[in-house]
Tab-separated table of C-alpha atoms in Angstrom:
chain	number	residue	atom	x	y	z
A	14	MET	CA	100.587	130.703	107.440
A	15	PRO	CA	99.310	130.015	110.492
A	16	GLU	CA	99.389	126.014	110.971
A	17	ASN	CA	96.083	124.985	110.338
A	18	ASP	CA	97.075	126.165	107.162
A	19	ILE	CA	99.823	124.356	106.460
A	20	PHE	CA	97.982	121.249	106.847
A	21	GLN	CA	93.949	121.802	105.608
A	22	GLN	CA	95.501	121.215	102.313
A	23	ALA	CA	96.440	117.928	103.988
A	24	LEU	CA	94.325	116.243	105.974
A	25	LYS	CA	92.211	115.729	102.614
A	26	SER	CA	94.332	112.566	102.351
A	27	ASN	CA	93.995	109.346	103.619
A	28	ASP	CA	97.970	108.313	103.187
A	29	PHE	CA	98.662	112.249	105.754
A	30	HIS	CA	99.251	110.846	109.180
A	31	GLN	CA	98.982	113.163	111.821
A	32	PHE	CA	99.440	111.725	115.653
A	33	SER	CA	101.027	112.439	119.355
A	34	PRO	CA	103.915	110.297	120.245
A	35	ILE	CA	102.013	109.841	123.431
A	36	ASP	CA	98.250	110.599	123.601
A	37	HIS	CA	96.435	113.141	122.099
A	38	GLY	CA	96.717	115.607	125.071
A	39	HIS	CA	100.359	115.647	124.924
A	40	PRO	CA	102.264	119.002	122.307
A	41	ILE	CA	104.162	117.318	120.384
A	42	GLN	CA	102.679	116.673	117.377
A	43	ILE	CA	103.813	114.473	114.442
A	44	SER	CA	103.447	114.436	110.953
A	45	TYR	CA	104.452	113.012	107.592
A	46	TYR	CA	102.431	111.207	104.443
A	47	ARG	CA	102.400	107.795	105.174
A	48	SER	CA	103.019	107.197	101.191
A	49	LEU	CA	106.426	108.724	100.957
A	50	VAL	CA	108.101	107.867	104.880
A	51	ASP	CA	110.063	104.932	105.760
A	52	ALA	CA	107.619	103.670	108.587
A	53	GLU	CA	110.343	101.108	109.689
A	54	LYS	CA	112.573	104.245	110.680
A	55	ILE	CA	109.882	105.582	112.243
A	56	ASN	CA	108.779	103.372	114.310
A	57	ARG	CA	112.589	101.590	115.704
A	58	TYR	CA	114.036	104.651	115.468
A	59	LEU	CA	111.876	107.905	115.815
A	60	LEU	CA	108.869	107.631	118.000
A	61	PRO	CA	111.226	105.236	120.480
A	62	GLY	CA	113.482	108.662	121.241
A	63	ILE	CA	111.341	110.600	121.614
A	64	GLN	CA	109.481	108.923	123.663
A	65	GLU	CA	112.406	107.118	125.922
A	66	ASN	CA	113.014	111.155	126.983
A	67	ILE	CA	109.647	112.823	127.157
A	68	ASP	CA	109.615	114.649	130.105
A	69	ASN	CA	113.160	116.842	129.567
A	70	LEU	CA	111.254	117.539	125.480
A	71	THR	CA	110.421	121.386	125.715
A	72	LEU	CA	112.353	122.570	123.265
A	73	LEU	CA	112.557	122.026	119.200
A	74	ASP	CA	116.397	121.420	120.119
A	75	ASP	CA	115.651	119.428	122.786
A	76	ILE	CA	113.811	116.726	120.545
A	77	LYS	CA	116.707	116.881	117.533
A	78	ARG	CA	118.954	115.589	119.658
A	79	VAL	CA	117.171	112.810	120.976
A	80	ILE	CA	116.517	111.430	117.156
A	81	PRO	CA	118.844	109.064	115.210
A	82	PHE	CA	118.522	111.345	111.853
A	83	ASP	CA	121.234	113.365	110.750
A	84	ASP	CA	119.247	115.274	108.270
A	85	VAL	CA	116.874	117.632	110.674
A	86	SER	CA	117.228	120.441	111.373
A	87	VAL	CA	114.275	123.062	112.596
A	88	THR	CA	113.064	126.444	110.175
A	89	ASP	CA	109.896	129.341	110.908
A	90	ASP	CA	109.574	129.216	106.819
A	91	THR	CA	105.911	127.548	106.466
A	92	GLY	CA	106.747	127.216	102.565
A	93	GLU	CA	110.217	124.981	103.025
A	94	VAL	CA	108.028	123.096	106.015
A	95	VAL	CA	104.991	122.138	102.819
A	96	THR	CA	108.065	121.343	100.438
A	97	LYS	CA	109.634	119.084	102.825
A	98	LEU	CA	106.559	117.137	104.294
A	99	MET	CA	105.865	116.343	100.228
A	100	LYS	CA	109.281	115.076	99.700
A	101	GLY	CA	108.867	112.512	102.278
A	102	TYR	CA	109.804	114.274	105.785
A	103	VAL	CA	108.463	114.238	109.139
A	104	ILE	CA	107.002	117.623	110.793
A	105	ILE	CA	107.667	117.885	114.483
A	106	GLN	CA	106.539	120.679	116.118
A	107	PHE	CA	104.608	121.704	119.567
A	108	LYS	CA	100.832	122.742	119.542
A	109	ASP	CA	101.265	125.669	121.296
A	110	ASP	CA	103.984	126.767	118.553
A	111	ASP	CA	102.316	127.601	115.307
A	112	LEU	CA	105.987	129.433	114.078
A	113	ASN	CA	108.607	127.319	113.882
A	114	PHE	CA	108.722	123.014	113.158
A	115	LEU	CA	111.148	120.186	112.961
A	116	ILE	CA	112.411	118.320	110.021
A	117	VAL	CA	113.102	114.891	109.746
A	118	ASN	CA	114.240	113.397	107.110
A	119	ILE	CA	112.396	109.972	107.140
A	120	ASN	CA	111.936	109.334	103.440
A	121	HIS	CA	112.080	105.892	101.178
A	122	ASP	CA	112.777	106.854	97.207
A	123	ASP	CA	114.539	103.503	97.072
A	124	LEU	CA	110.826	102.321	96.851
A	125	GLY	CA	109.701	101.061	93.879
A	126	HIS	CA	112.590	101.798	91.766
A	127	ARG	CA	113.508	98.179	91.122
A	128	LYS	CA	114.082	96.061	87.945
A	129	SER	CA	110.795	94.115	88.285
A	130	ASN	CA	108.814	96.457	87.889
A	131	GLU	CA	109.247	97.771	84.640
A	132	THR	CA	105.783	97.546	82.010
A	133	GLU	CA	105.743	94.827	80.347
A	134	ASN	CA	102.539	95.462	78.623
A	135	GLU	CA	103.042	99.384	77.193
A	136	PHE	CA	107.038	98.757	76.802
A	137	SER	CA	107.837	102.625	75.609
A	138	VAL	CA	111.727	102.956	74.133
A	139	VAL	CA	111.626	106.276	75.104
A	140	GLY	CA	111.119	108.074	78.167
A	141	PRO	CA	110.178	106.784	81.620
A	142	LYS	CA	109.775	102.563	82.536
A	143	VAL	CA	108.738	102.794	85.653
A	144	GLY	CA	105.644	100.299	86.408
A	145	PHE	CA	102.649	99.981	89.178
A	146	VAL	CA	102.980	97.021	90.604
A	147	GLU	CA	100.077	95.266	93.052
A	148	ASN	CA	100.952	96.657	96.166
A	149	ILE	CA	98.926	100.331	96.058
A	150	ASP	CA	101.105	101.299	99.200
A	151	ILE	CA	104.268	101.324	96.808
A	152	ASN	CA	102.077	102.905	93.039
A	153	LEU	CA	100.991	105.754	95.734
A	154	HIS	CA	104.411	106.501	96.914
A	155	LEU	CA	105.479	106.539	92.396
A	156	LEU	CA	102.750	108.570	92.319
A	157	ARG	CA	103.409	111.764	94.981
A	158	GLN	CA	107.665	111.583	93.803
A	159	GLN	CA	106.159	112.797	90.972
A	160	ILE	CA	103.493	115.057	91.887
A	161	ASN	CA	104.749	116.894	94.932
A	162	ILE	CA	102.333	119.362	95.721
A	163	PRO	CA	99.676	119.026	99.110
A	164	ALA	CA	96.418	119.681	96.309
A	165	LEU	CA	96.762	115.537	95.035
A	166	VAL	CA	94.534	113.870	97.701
A	167	LEU	CA	94.360	110.849	97.788
A	168	GLN	CA	90.970	109.426	99.141
A	169	GLU	CA	90.626	105.824	100.776
A	170	ILE	CA	87.659	103.390	100.102
A	171	LYS	CA	87.421	99.665	101.423
A	172	VAL	CA	84.957	97.299	98.519
A	173	GLY	CA	84.784	94.304	98.625
A	174	THR	CA	82.163	92.007	101.145
A	175	ILE	CA	84.812	89.471	102.135
A	176	SER	CA	88.019	90.914	100.927
A	177	ASN	CA	87.953	94.958	102.182
A	178	THR	CA	89.940	95.767	99.603
A	179	LYS	CA	91.843	98.718	99.882
A	180	VAL	CA	91.199	101.184	97.131
A	181	VAL	CA	92.165	104.469	96.470
A	182	ILE	CA	90.919	107.668	94.658
A	183	ALA	CA	93.811	110.532	93.790
A	184	TYR	CA	92.810	113.690	92.579
A	185	ILE	CA	94.489	117.580	92.502
A	186	ASP	CA	92.445	119.363	93.936
A	187	GLY	CA	92.135	122.876	92.730
A	188	ILE	CA	92.412	120.901	88.972
A	189	THR	CA	89.601	117.874	89.127
A	190	ASN	CA	85.825	118.982	88.403
A	191	PRO	CA	84.261	118.015	91.620
A	192	LYS	CA	81.636	116.426	89.678
A	193	HIS	CA	84.116	113.350	88.303
A	194	VAL	CA	84.991	112.666	91.922
A	195	GLN	CA	82.228	112.351	93.310
A	196	THR	CA	80.268	110.904	90.765
A	197	MET	CA	83.877	108.333	90.987
A	198	GLN	CA	83.214	108.093	94.779
A	199	GLN	CA	79.164	107.264	94.586
A	200	ARG	CA	79.484	104.451	92.248
A	201	LEU	CA	82.950	102.728	94.315
A	202	GLN	CA	80.792	102.819	97.310
A	203	ALA	CA	77.260	101.432	96.012
A	204	ILE	CA	79.922	98.424	94.661
A	205	HIS	CA	78.107	94.775	96.542
A	206	PHE	CA	80.775	92.213	95.120
A	207	ASP	CA	82.160	89.728	97.296
A	208	VAL	CA	85.978	89.619	96.426
A	209	VAL	CA	88.185	91.673	93.652
A	210	PHE	CA	90.862	90.740	92.183
A	211	ASP	CA	91.872	93.648	89.974
A	212	SER	CA	90.604	97.028	89.259
A	213	SER	CA	89.606	96.000	85.639
A	214	GLN	CA	87.006	94.323	88.186
A	215	LEU	CA	85.928	97.482	89.030
A	216	ASP	CA	86.209	99.572	85.300
A	217	GLN	CA	83.769	96.818	83.971
A	218	ILE	CA	81.542	97.478	87.649
A	219	ILE	CA	81.220	101.031	88.024
A	220	SER	CA	81.273	101.762	83.951
A	221	ASP	CA	78.294	103.701	82.648
A	222	HIS	CA	77.549	100.959	79.685
A	223	SER	CA	77.395	97.412	80.469
A	224	ASN	CA	76.731	96.322	76.895
A	225	THR	CA	79.781	97.507	75.426
A	226	PRO	CA	83.020	95.995	74.215
A	227	PHE	CA	84.976	99.039	74.643
A	228	PRO	CA	86.432	99.914	77.466
A	229	LEU	CA	85.131	103.273	79.523
A	230	PHE	CA	87.888	103.493	81.352
A	231	LEU	CA	91.666	104.103	80.456
A	232	SER	CA	93.649	101.554	82.480
A	233	THR	CA	97.982	101.036	82.430
A	234	GLU	CA	100.297	99.787	84.138
A	235	ARG	CA	102.706	103.100	83.421
A	236	VAL	CA	103.268	105.824	86.197
A	237	ASP	CA	103.746	108.503	83.845
A	238	ARG	CA	100.921	108.120	82.107
A	239	VAL	CA	98.323	108.203	84.896
A	240	ILE	CA	100.181	111.121	86.151
A	241	PHE	CA	98.989	112.453	82.682
A	242	ALA	CA	95.794	111.836	83.203
A	243	ILE	CA	95.699	113.516	86.997
A	244	LEU	CA	97.596	116.429	85.704
A	245	CYS	CA	94.860	117.274	82.848
A	246	GLY	CA	91.841	116.599	85.821
A	247	GLN	CA	91.114	113.615	85.149
A	248	VAL	CA	89.854	110.974	88.330
A	249	ALA	CA	92.585	107.507	89.017
A	250	VAL	CA	91.562	104.621	91.008
A	251	PHE	CA	94.231	102.108	92.750
A	252	SER	CA	93.341	98.922	93.625
A	253	ASP	CA	95.217	96.609	96.094
A	254	GLY	CA	96.009	93.521	94.279
A	255	SER	CA	96.141	95.300	91.329
A	256	PRO	CA	99.336	96.983	88.776
A	257	TYR	CA	96.900	98.494	86.875
A	258	VAL	CA	95.356	101.648	87.368
A	259	ILE	CA	91.271	103.169	85.759
A	260	THR	CA	91.381	106.883	84.807
A	261	GLY	CA	88.146	108.664	83.386
A	262	PRO	CA	86.421	110.413	82.517
A	263	SER	CA	88.262	108.932	78.744
A	264	THR	CA	87.677	108.862	75.553
A	265	ILE	CA	88.313	106.684	72.722
A	266	LEU	CA	91.174	109.474	71.109
A	267	ASP	CA	92.814	108.328	74.678
A	268	PHE	CA	93.352	104.692	73.936
A	269	PHE	CA	95.907	105.516	70.577
A	270	ILE	CA	98.149	107.838	72.718
A	271	SER	CA	101.376	106.600	74.201
A	272	PRO	CA	103.544	108.348	75.680
A	273	GLU	CA	106.401	107.854	73.816
A	274	ASP	CA	104.003	111.152	71.792
A	275	TYR	CA	105.109	113.513	74.175
A	276	HIS	CA	108.512	112.115	74.277
A	277	LEU	CA	109.284	112.901	70.522
A	278	PRO	CA	109.657	116.122	68.361
A	279	TRP	CA	106.122	116.959	67.635
A	280	ILE	CA	105.990	116.995	64.202
A	281	VAL	CA	107.382	112.943	64.778
A	282	GLY	CA	104.483	112.009	67.278
A	283	SER	CA	101.867	113.813	65.638
A	284	PHE	CA	102.879	111.463	62.480
A	285	PHE	CA	103.238	108.254	64.170
A	286	ARG	CA	99.684	109.184	66.139
A	287	ILE	CA	98.177	109.444	63.045
A	288	ILE	CA	100.127	105.926	61.406
A	289	ARG	CA	97.754	104.068	64.787
A	290	ILE	CA	94.329	105.969	64.324
A	291	MET	CA	94.839	104.851	60.238
A	292	SER	CA	95.684	101.785	61.079
A	293	VAL	CA	93.175	100.904	63.462
A	294	PHE	CA	90.791	101.182	60.735
A	295	PHE	CA	91.937	98.988	58.313
A	296	SER	CA	92.474	96.367	61.216
A	297	ILE	CA	88.667	96.185	61.083
A	298	PHE	CA	87.760	96.731	57.498
A	299	SER	CA	90.862	95.016	54.984
A	300	THR	CA	88.821	92.299	55.089
A	301	PRO	CA	85.406	92.863	54.692
A	302	LEU	CA	86.539	94.790	51.542
A	303	TYR	CA	87.684	91.493	50.794
A	304	ILE	CA	85.085	90.615	50.548
A	305	ALA	CA	82.346	92.167	49.331
A	306	ILE	CA	85.037	93.452	46.820
A	307	LEU	CA	85.726	89.431	45.465
A	308	THR	CA	81.789	88.479	46.110
A	309	TYR	CA	79.643	91.429	44.841
A	310	HIS	CA	81.766	94.083	43.869
A	311	PHE	CA	84.168	93.060	41.246
A	312	GLU	CA	84.059	94.853	38.557
A	313	VAL	CA	85.426	97.619	40.891
A	314	ILE	CA	89.022	96.197	40.998
A	315	PRO	CA	91.858	96.863	38.250
A	316	GLU	CA	92.856	95.171	35.606
A	317	SER	CA	96.063	94.829	36.511
A	318	LEU	CA	95.013	93.117	39.289
A	319	LEU	CA	92.604	90.478	38.066
A	320	GLU	CA	95.264	88.642	37.078
A	321	PRO	CA	97.325	88.104	39.921
A	322	LEU	CA	93.574	87.534	42.247
A	323	ILE	CA	92.306	85.266	38.966
A	324	ASN	CA	95.919	83.430	39.595
A	325	SER	CA	95.221	82.697	43.330
A	326	ARG	CA	92.389	81.770	43.633
A	327	VAL	CA	92.121	79.436	41.058
A	328	HIS	CA	92.732	76.169	42.816
A	329	VAL	CA	90.472	77.652	45.870
A	330	PRO	CA	87.756	75.858	46.288
A	331	PHE	CA	85.947	78.079	49.047
A	332	PRO	CA	83.885	81.365	49.148
A	333	PRO	CA	85.296	84.644	50.606
A	334	VAL	CA	84.345	84.678	54.102
A	335	ILE	CA	84.911	80.916	54.101
A	336	GLU	CA	88.667	82.043	53.361
A	337	VAL	CA	89.031	85.345	55.312
A	338	ILE	CA	87.287	83.477	58.640
A	339	PHE	CA	89.999	80.581	59.008
A	340	LEU	CA	92.295	83.012	58.380
A	341	GLU	CA	90.944	84.866	60.361
A	342	ILE	CA	90.504	82.338	63.086
A	343	THR	CA	94.456	80.929	62.807
A	344	ILE	CA	95.520	84.273	63.591
A	345	GLU	CA	93.493	84.541	66.929
A	346	LEU	CA	94.735	81.095	68.356
A	347	LEU	CA	98.644	82.080	66.978
A	348	ARG	CA	97.621	84.994	69.389
A	349	GLU	CA	95.904	83.355	72.264
A	350	ALA	CA	98.718	80.121	72.470
A	351	GLY	CA	101.361	82.735	72.225
A	352	ALA	CA	99.307	84.922	75.174
A	353	ARG	CA	99.015	82.034	77.121
A	354	LEU	CA	102.956	79.862	76.924
A	355	PRO	CA	105.958	81.142	78.793
A	356	ALA	CA	107.251	84.218	76.455
A	357	LYS	CA	110.246	82.312	74.765
A	358	ILE	CA	107.507	79.485	73.325
A	359	GLY	CA	105.332	82.105	72.911
A	360	GLN	CA	107.399	84.330	70.665
A	361	THR	CA	108.102	81.191	68.754
A	362	LEU	CA	104.912	79.455	67.806
A	363	GLY	CA	104.067	82.834	67.060
A	364	ILE	CA	106.460	83.127	64.010
A	365	VAL	CA	107.329	79.985	62.940
A	366	GLY	CA	103.024	78.450	63.583
A	367	GLY	CA	102.535	81.709	61.209
A	368	ILE	CA	104.983	81.168	58.647
A	369	VAL	CA	103.932	76.811	58.784
A	370	ILE	CA	100.182	76.925	58.542
A	371	GLY	CA	100.135	80.496	56.438
A	372	GLN	CA	102.563	78.161	53.690
A	373	ALA	CA	100.408	74.811	54.319
A	374	SER	CA	96.536	76.769	53.716
A	375	VAL	CA	98.370	78.483	50.561
A	376	GLN	CA	99.980	74.897	49.059
A	377	ALA	CA	96.695	73.537	50.362
A	378	ALA	CA	94.393	75.618	48.568
A	379	PHE	CA	93.247	77.114	51.616
A	380	THR	CA	92.823	80.438	50.420
A	381	SER	CA	95.067	82.757	48.657
A	382	ASN	CA	98.368	84.609	48.820
A	383	ILE	CA	96.670	88.377	48.377
A	384	LEU	CA	94.679	86.838	51.246
A	385	LEU	CA	97.113	85.914	53.874
A	386	ILE	CA	99.064	89.531	52.965
A	387	ILE	CA	95.901	91.442	53.998
A	388	VAL	CA	95.335	89.064	57.177
A	389	ALA	CA	98.567	89.579	57.858
A	390	LEU	CA	98.750	93.675	56.943
A	391	SER	CA	95.587	93.446	59.407
A	392	ALA	CA	96.142	92.150	62.263
A	393	LEU	CA	100.273	93.457	62.312
A	394	ALA	CA	97.826	97.063	62.360
A	395	SER	CA	95.829	95.837	65.325
A	396	PHE	CA	98.756	96.186	67.691
A	397	THR	CA	99.529	98.999	66.858
A	398	THR	CA	97.625	100.408	69.455
A	399	PRO	CA	98.944	101.630	73.455
A	400	ILE	CA	96.146	99.665	75.593
A	401	PHE	CA	95.739	96.619	75.270
A	402	LYS	CA	91.876	96.338	75.702
A	403	MET	CA	91.005	98.333	73.044
A	404	ALA	CA	93.459	96.122	71.483
A	405	ASN	CA	90.282	92.970	71.863
A	406	THR	CA	87.673	95.922	70.509
A	407	ILE	CA	89.372	96.441	67.986
A	408	ARG	CA	89.710	92.409	67.270
A	409	LEU	CA	86.549	91.581	67.302
A	410	LEU	CA	84.569	94.067	65.504
A	411	ARG	CA	86.247	92.487	62.704
A	412	PHE	CA	84.227	89.102	62.576
A	413	PRO	CA	80.584	91.691	62.532
A	414	PHE	CA	81.661	93.600	59.475
A	415	ILE	CA	82.932	90.020	58.236
A	416	LEU	CA	79.813	88.901	58.547
A	417	LEU	CA	77.751	91.888	57.528
A	418	ALA	CA	80.338	92.162	53.844
A	419	ALA	CA	79.243	88.505	53.175
A	420	PHE	CA	75.744	89.132	53.294
A	421	TRP	CA	75.374	92.345	51.759
A	422	GLY	CA	78.527	93.585	50.087
A	423	GLY	CA	79.670	97.352	50.601
A	424	PHE	CA	76.191	98.443	51.985
A	425	GLY	CA	76.579	95.800	54.909
A	426	ILE	CA	79.802	97.313	55.902
A	427	ILE	CA	78.454	100.317	55.308
A	428	VAL	CA	75.515	99.386	57.499
A	429	GLY	CA	77.422	98.316	60.205
A	430	PHE	CA	79.202	101.731	60.555
A	431	ILE	CA	76.676	103.483	60.354
A	432	LEU	CA	75.754	101.328	63.894
A	433	LEU	CA	78.853	101.332	65.244
A	434	LEU	CA	78.329	105.051	64.435
A	435	GLY	CA	75.443	105.759	66.464
A	436	HIS	CA	76.573	102.793	68.903
A	437	LEU	CA	79.367	105.073	69.770
A	438	LEU	CA	77.181	107.698	70.158
A	439	ARG	CA	76.414	106.566	72.945
A	440	LEU	CA	79.083	106.129	75.367
A	441	LYS	CA	79.606	108.224	78.012
A	442	SER	CA	82.595	107.904	80.699
A	443	LEU	CA	81.964	109.115	83.684
A	444	GLY	CA	79.236	111.268	82.298
A	445	THR	CA	81.362	112.920	79.430
A	446	PRO	CA	80.263	112.119	75.848
A	447	TYR	CA	82.772	109.162	74.341
A	448	LEU	CA	83.981	110.814	71.661
A	449	VAL	CA	84.930	114.404	72.509
A	450	PRO	CA	86.637	116.316	70.672
A	451	LEU	CA	84.666	114.578	67.326
A	452	PHE	CA	81.365	114.864	68.928
A	453	PRO	CA	80.570	117.268	71.188
A	454	PHE	CA	82.949	118.922	68.252
A	455	ARG	CA	85.065	120.432	70.479
A	456	THR	CA	88.244	122.909	68.619
A	457	SER	CA	90.352	123.443	71.277
A	458	ASN	CA	90.658	119.900	72.246
A	459	PHE	CA	92.769	119.050	68.341
A	460	ALA	CA	96.115	120.706	70.114
A	461	ASP	CA	96.677	117.014	71.465
A	462	SER	CA	94.405	114.855	69.908
A	463	LEU	CA	94.578	113.732	66.921
A	464	VAL	CA	98.032	115.033	66.483
A	465	ARG	CA	99.897	116.778	69.262
A	466	LEU	CA	100.898	119.675	69.077
A	467	SER	CA	104.142	121.676	69.479
A	468	PHE	CA	104.611	122.439	73.790
A	469	ARG	CA	103.355	126.397	73.203
A	470	TYR	CA	99.402	125.191	71.584
A	471	THR	CA	98.883	122.731	73.930
A	472	THR	CA	98.820	125.004	77.655
A	473	ASN	CA	95.486	124.291	78.256
A	474	ARG	CA	93.465	121.673	79.670
A	475	SER	CA	90.355	119.585	77.436
A	476	VAL	CA	87.242	121.093	77.720
A	477	HIS	CA	85.368	118.686	77.973
A	478	LEU	CA	86.617	117.021	81.300
A	479	LYS	CA	85.914	121.269	82.824
A	480	PRO	CA	88.592	121.723	85.290
A	481	LEU	CA	88.623	124.275	87.571
A	482	SER	CA	91.598	125.477	86.498
A	483	GLN	CA	92.375	125.744	82.743
A	484	LYS	CA	95.866	126.172	82.089
A	485	ARG	CA	98.712	123.607	82.885
A	486	TYR	CA	101.930	125.538	82.533
A	487	LYS	CA	102.902	128.876	80.967
A	488	PRO	CA	105.521	128.774	77.353
A	489	ASN	CA	108.443	130.966	78.135
A	490	ASP	CA	109.860	132.249	74.272
A	491	VAL	CA	112.791	131.309	74.298
A	492	LYS	CA	115.789	132.869	73.175
A	493	GLU	CA	119.181	132.952	72.121
A	494	ASP	CA	121.227	134.794	73.639
A	495	ILE	CA	123.815	136.374	71.402
A	496	ASP	CA	126.883	137.024	72.863
A	497	HIS	CA	129.293	139.847	70.706
A	498	ASP	CA	133.115	139.941	70.835
């Protein structure tokens, strides 16, 4: 493999650095990834050692003797050179020698691995808990540690007329569809904004539709979720100063997938994923159905439930819509107050406030016991959504359905659902339909959408992403060896 083939792929990434220690005409050439190596060691030990003895360096063995590092070796194996380069090694060579390389271990393994970068809003019981931080160099280091291939391309863009914020697009060359990369680049380069504080601003600016409550790009602080998205053929966008990374194109089902689904047996993971999706419908439609039934369709109530309902509402002077709105707003107030206060005080306020206000409202005949249970379960159901932005959308959607149920009953709920479905059908993420694989219908995507099948059946990448490489991996049949005594 010629030398230019070794670094041809790496030169596409902005974090790949290649230079001569003296000037561009000098035969010694140094190559490394800035996001993987310890830059301080290079500047304090490697470069001074070479520059002070530059006149006596004619062979790679001469360089090996003057640099103060232990893990140094000379090799002519280009495969080893590529592997070591992706592990944080520095490659030194003479430009007129394409066959021999000096590899120096100056990696930065401890970068990013500290207690302060555990995920806070996307906690996972099973699996890695490492999250991104506000430093983009650390985030790129964490990414390259897991994806050790030169095909991982990092392209840097400056965004913000005043802040000049460093934004990096990450994708895998040979897997990600170039149209997605090109579209993302064009949208980011077209941004004319003064200061970019967080990636959530980029999320809103580059979205296909701005007039929608639904997030069109998945925003996450988890390293493993971003790695999975990139390996599937999506594009990831890092923003300096933000611990959140946005990935796209995203579908609505992506927001209900948790990394835990892949760390648990597929039957257990699929069960919890179905629970999350069902919780969405319960959270949106439970209180509107309560209003519609008690206001217009009380004949559908079973006789066994009539007495408890009558007893719970006999002293309530308000119509169902008023007591529902009162309780829903109370829940939102408690949730917002708990989120804005310090963690310990917020938890206490949420628990004590919910109990005290709930019990007091029932005793004061402001609401019924049954509605209090329904609203509490609805609030719990909204917490099952792994992505915070989608959980906020679900909280918002309840209120239009409550008003429609109050005006037109069950017919209003149906009209609202049709309008919501029509709105979702119009949405796109980076030019990809938002409801895939439901619409357009893609049977091949159902192996990892509503449920997660065994790894044996999830070998292919999603068709809607149009990846250049369809196959993710090849599962091997595991056969038990039986020893005969």
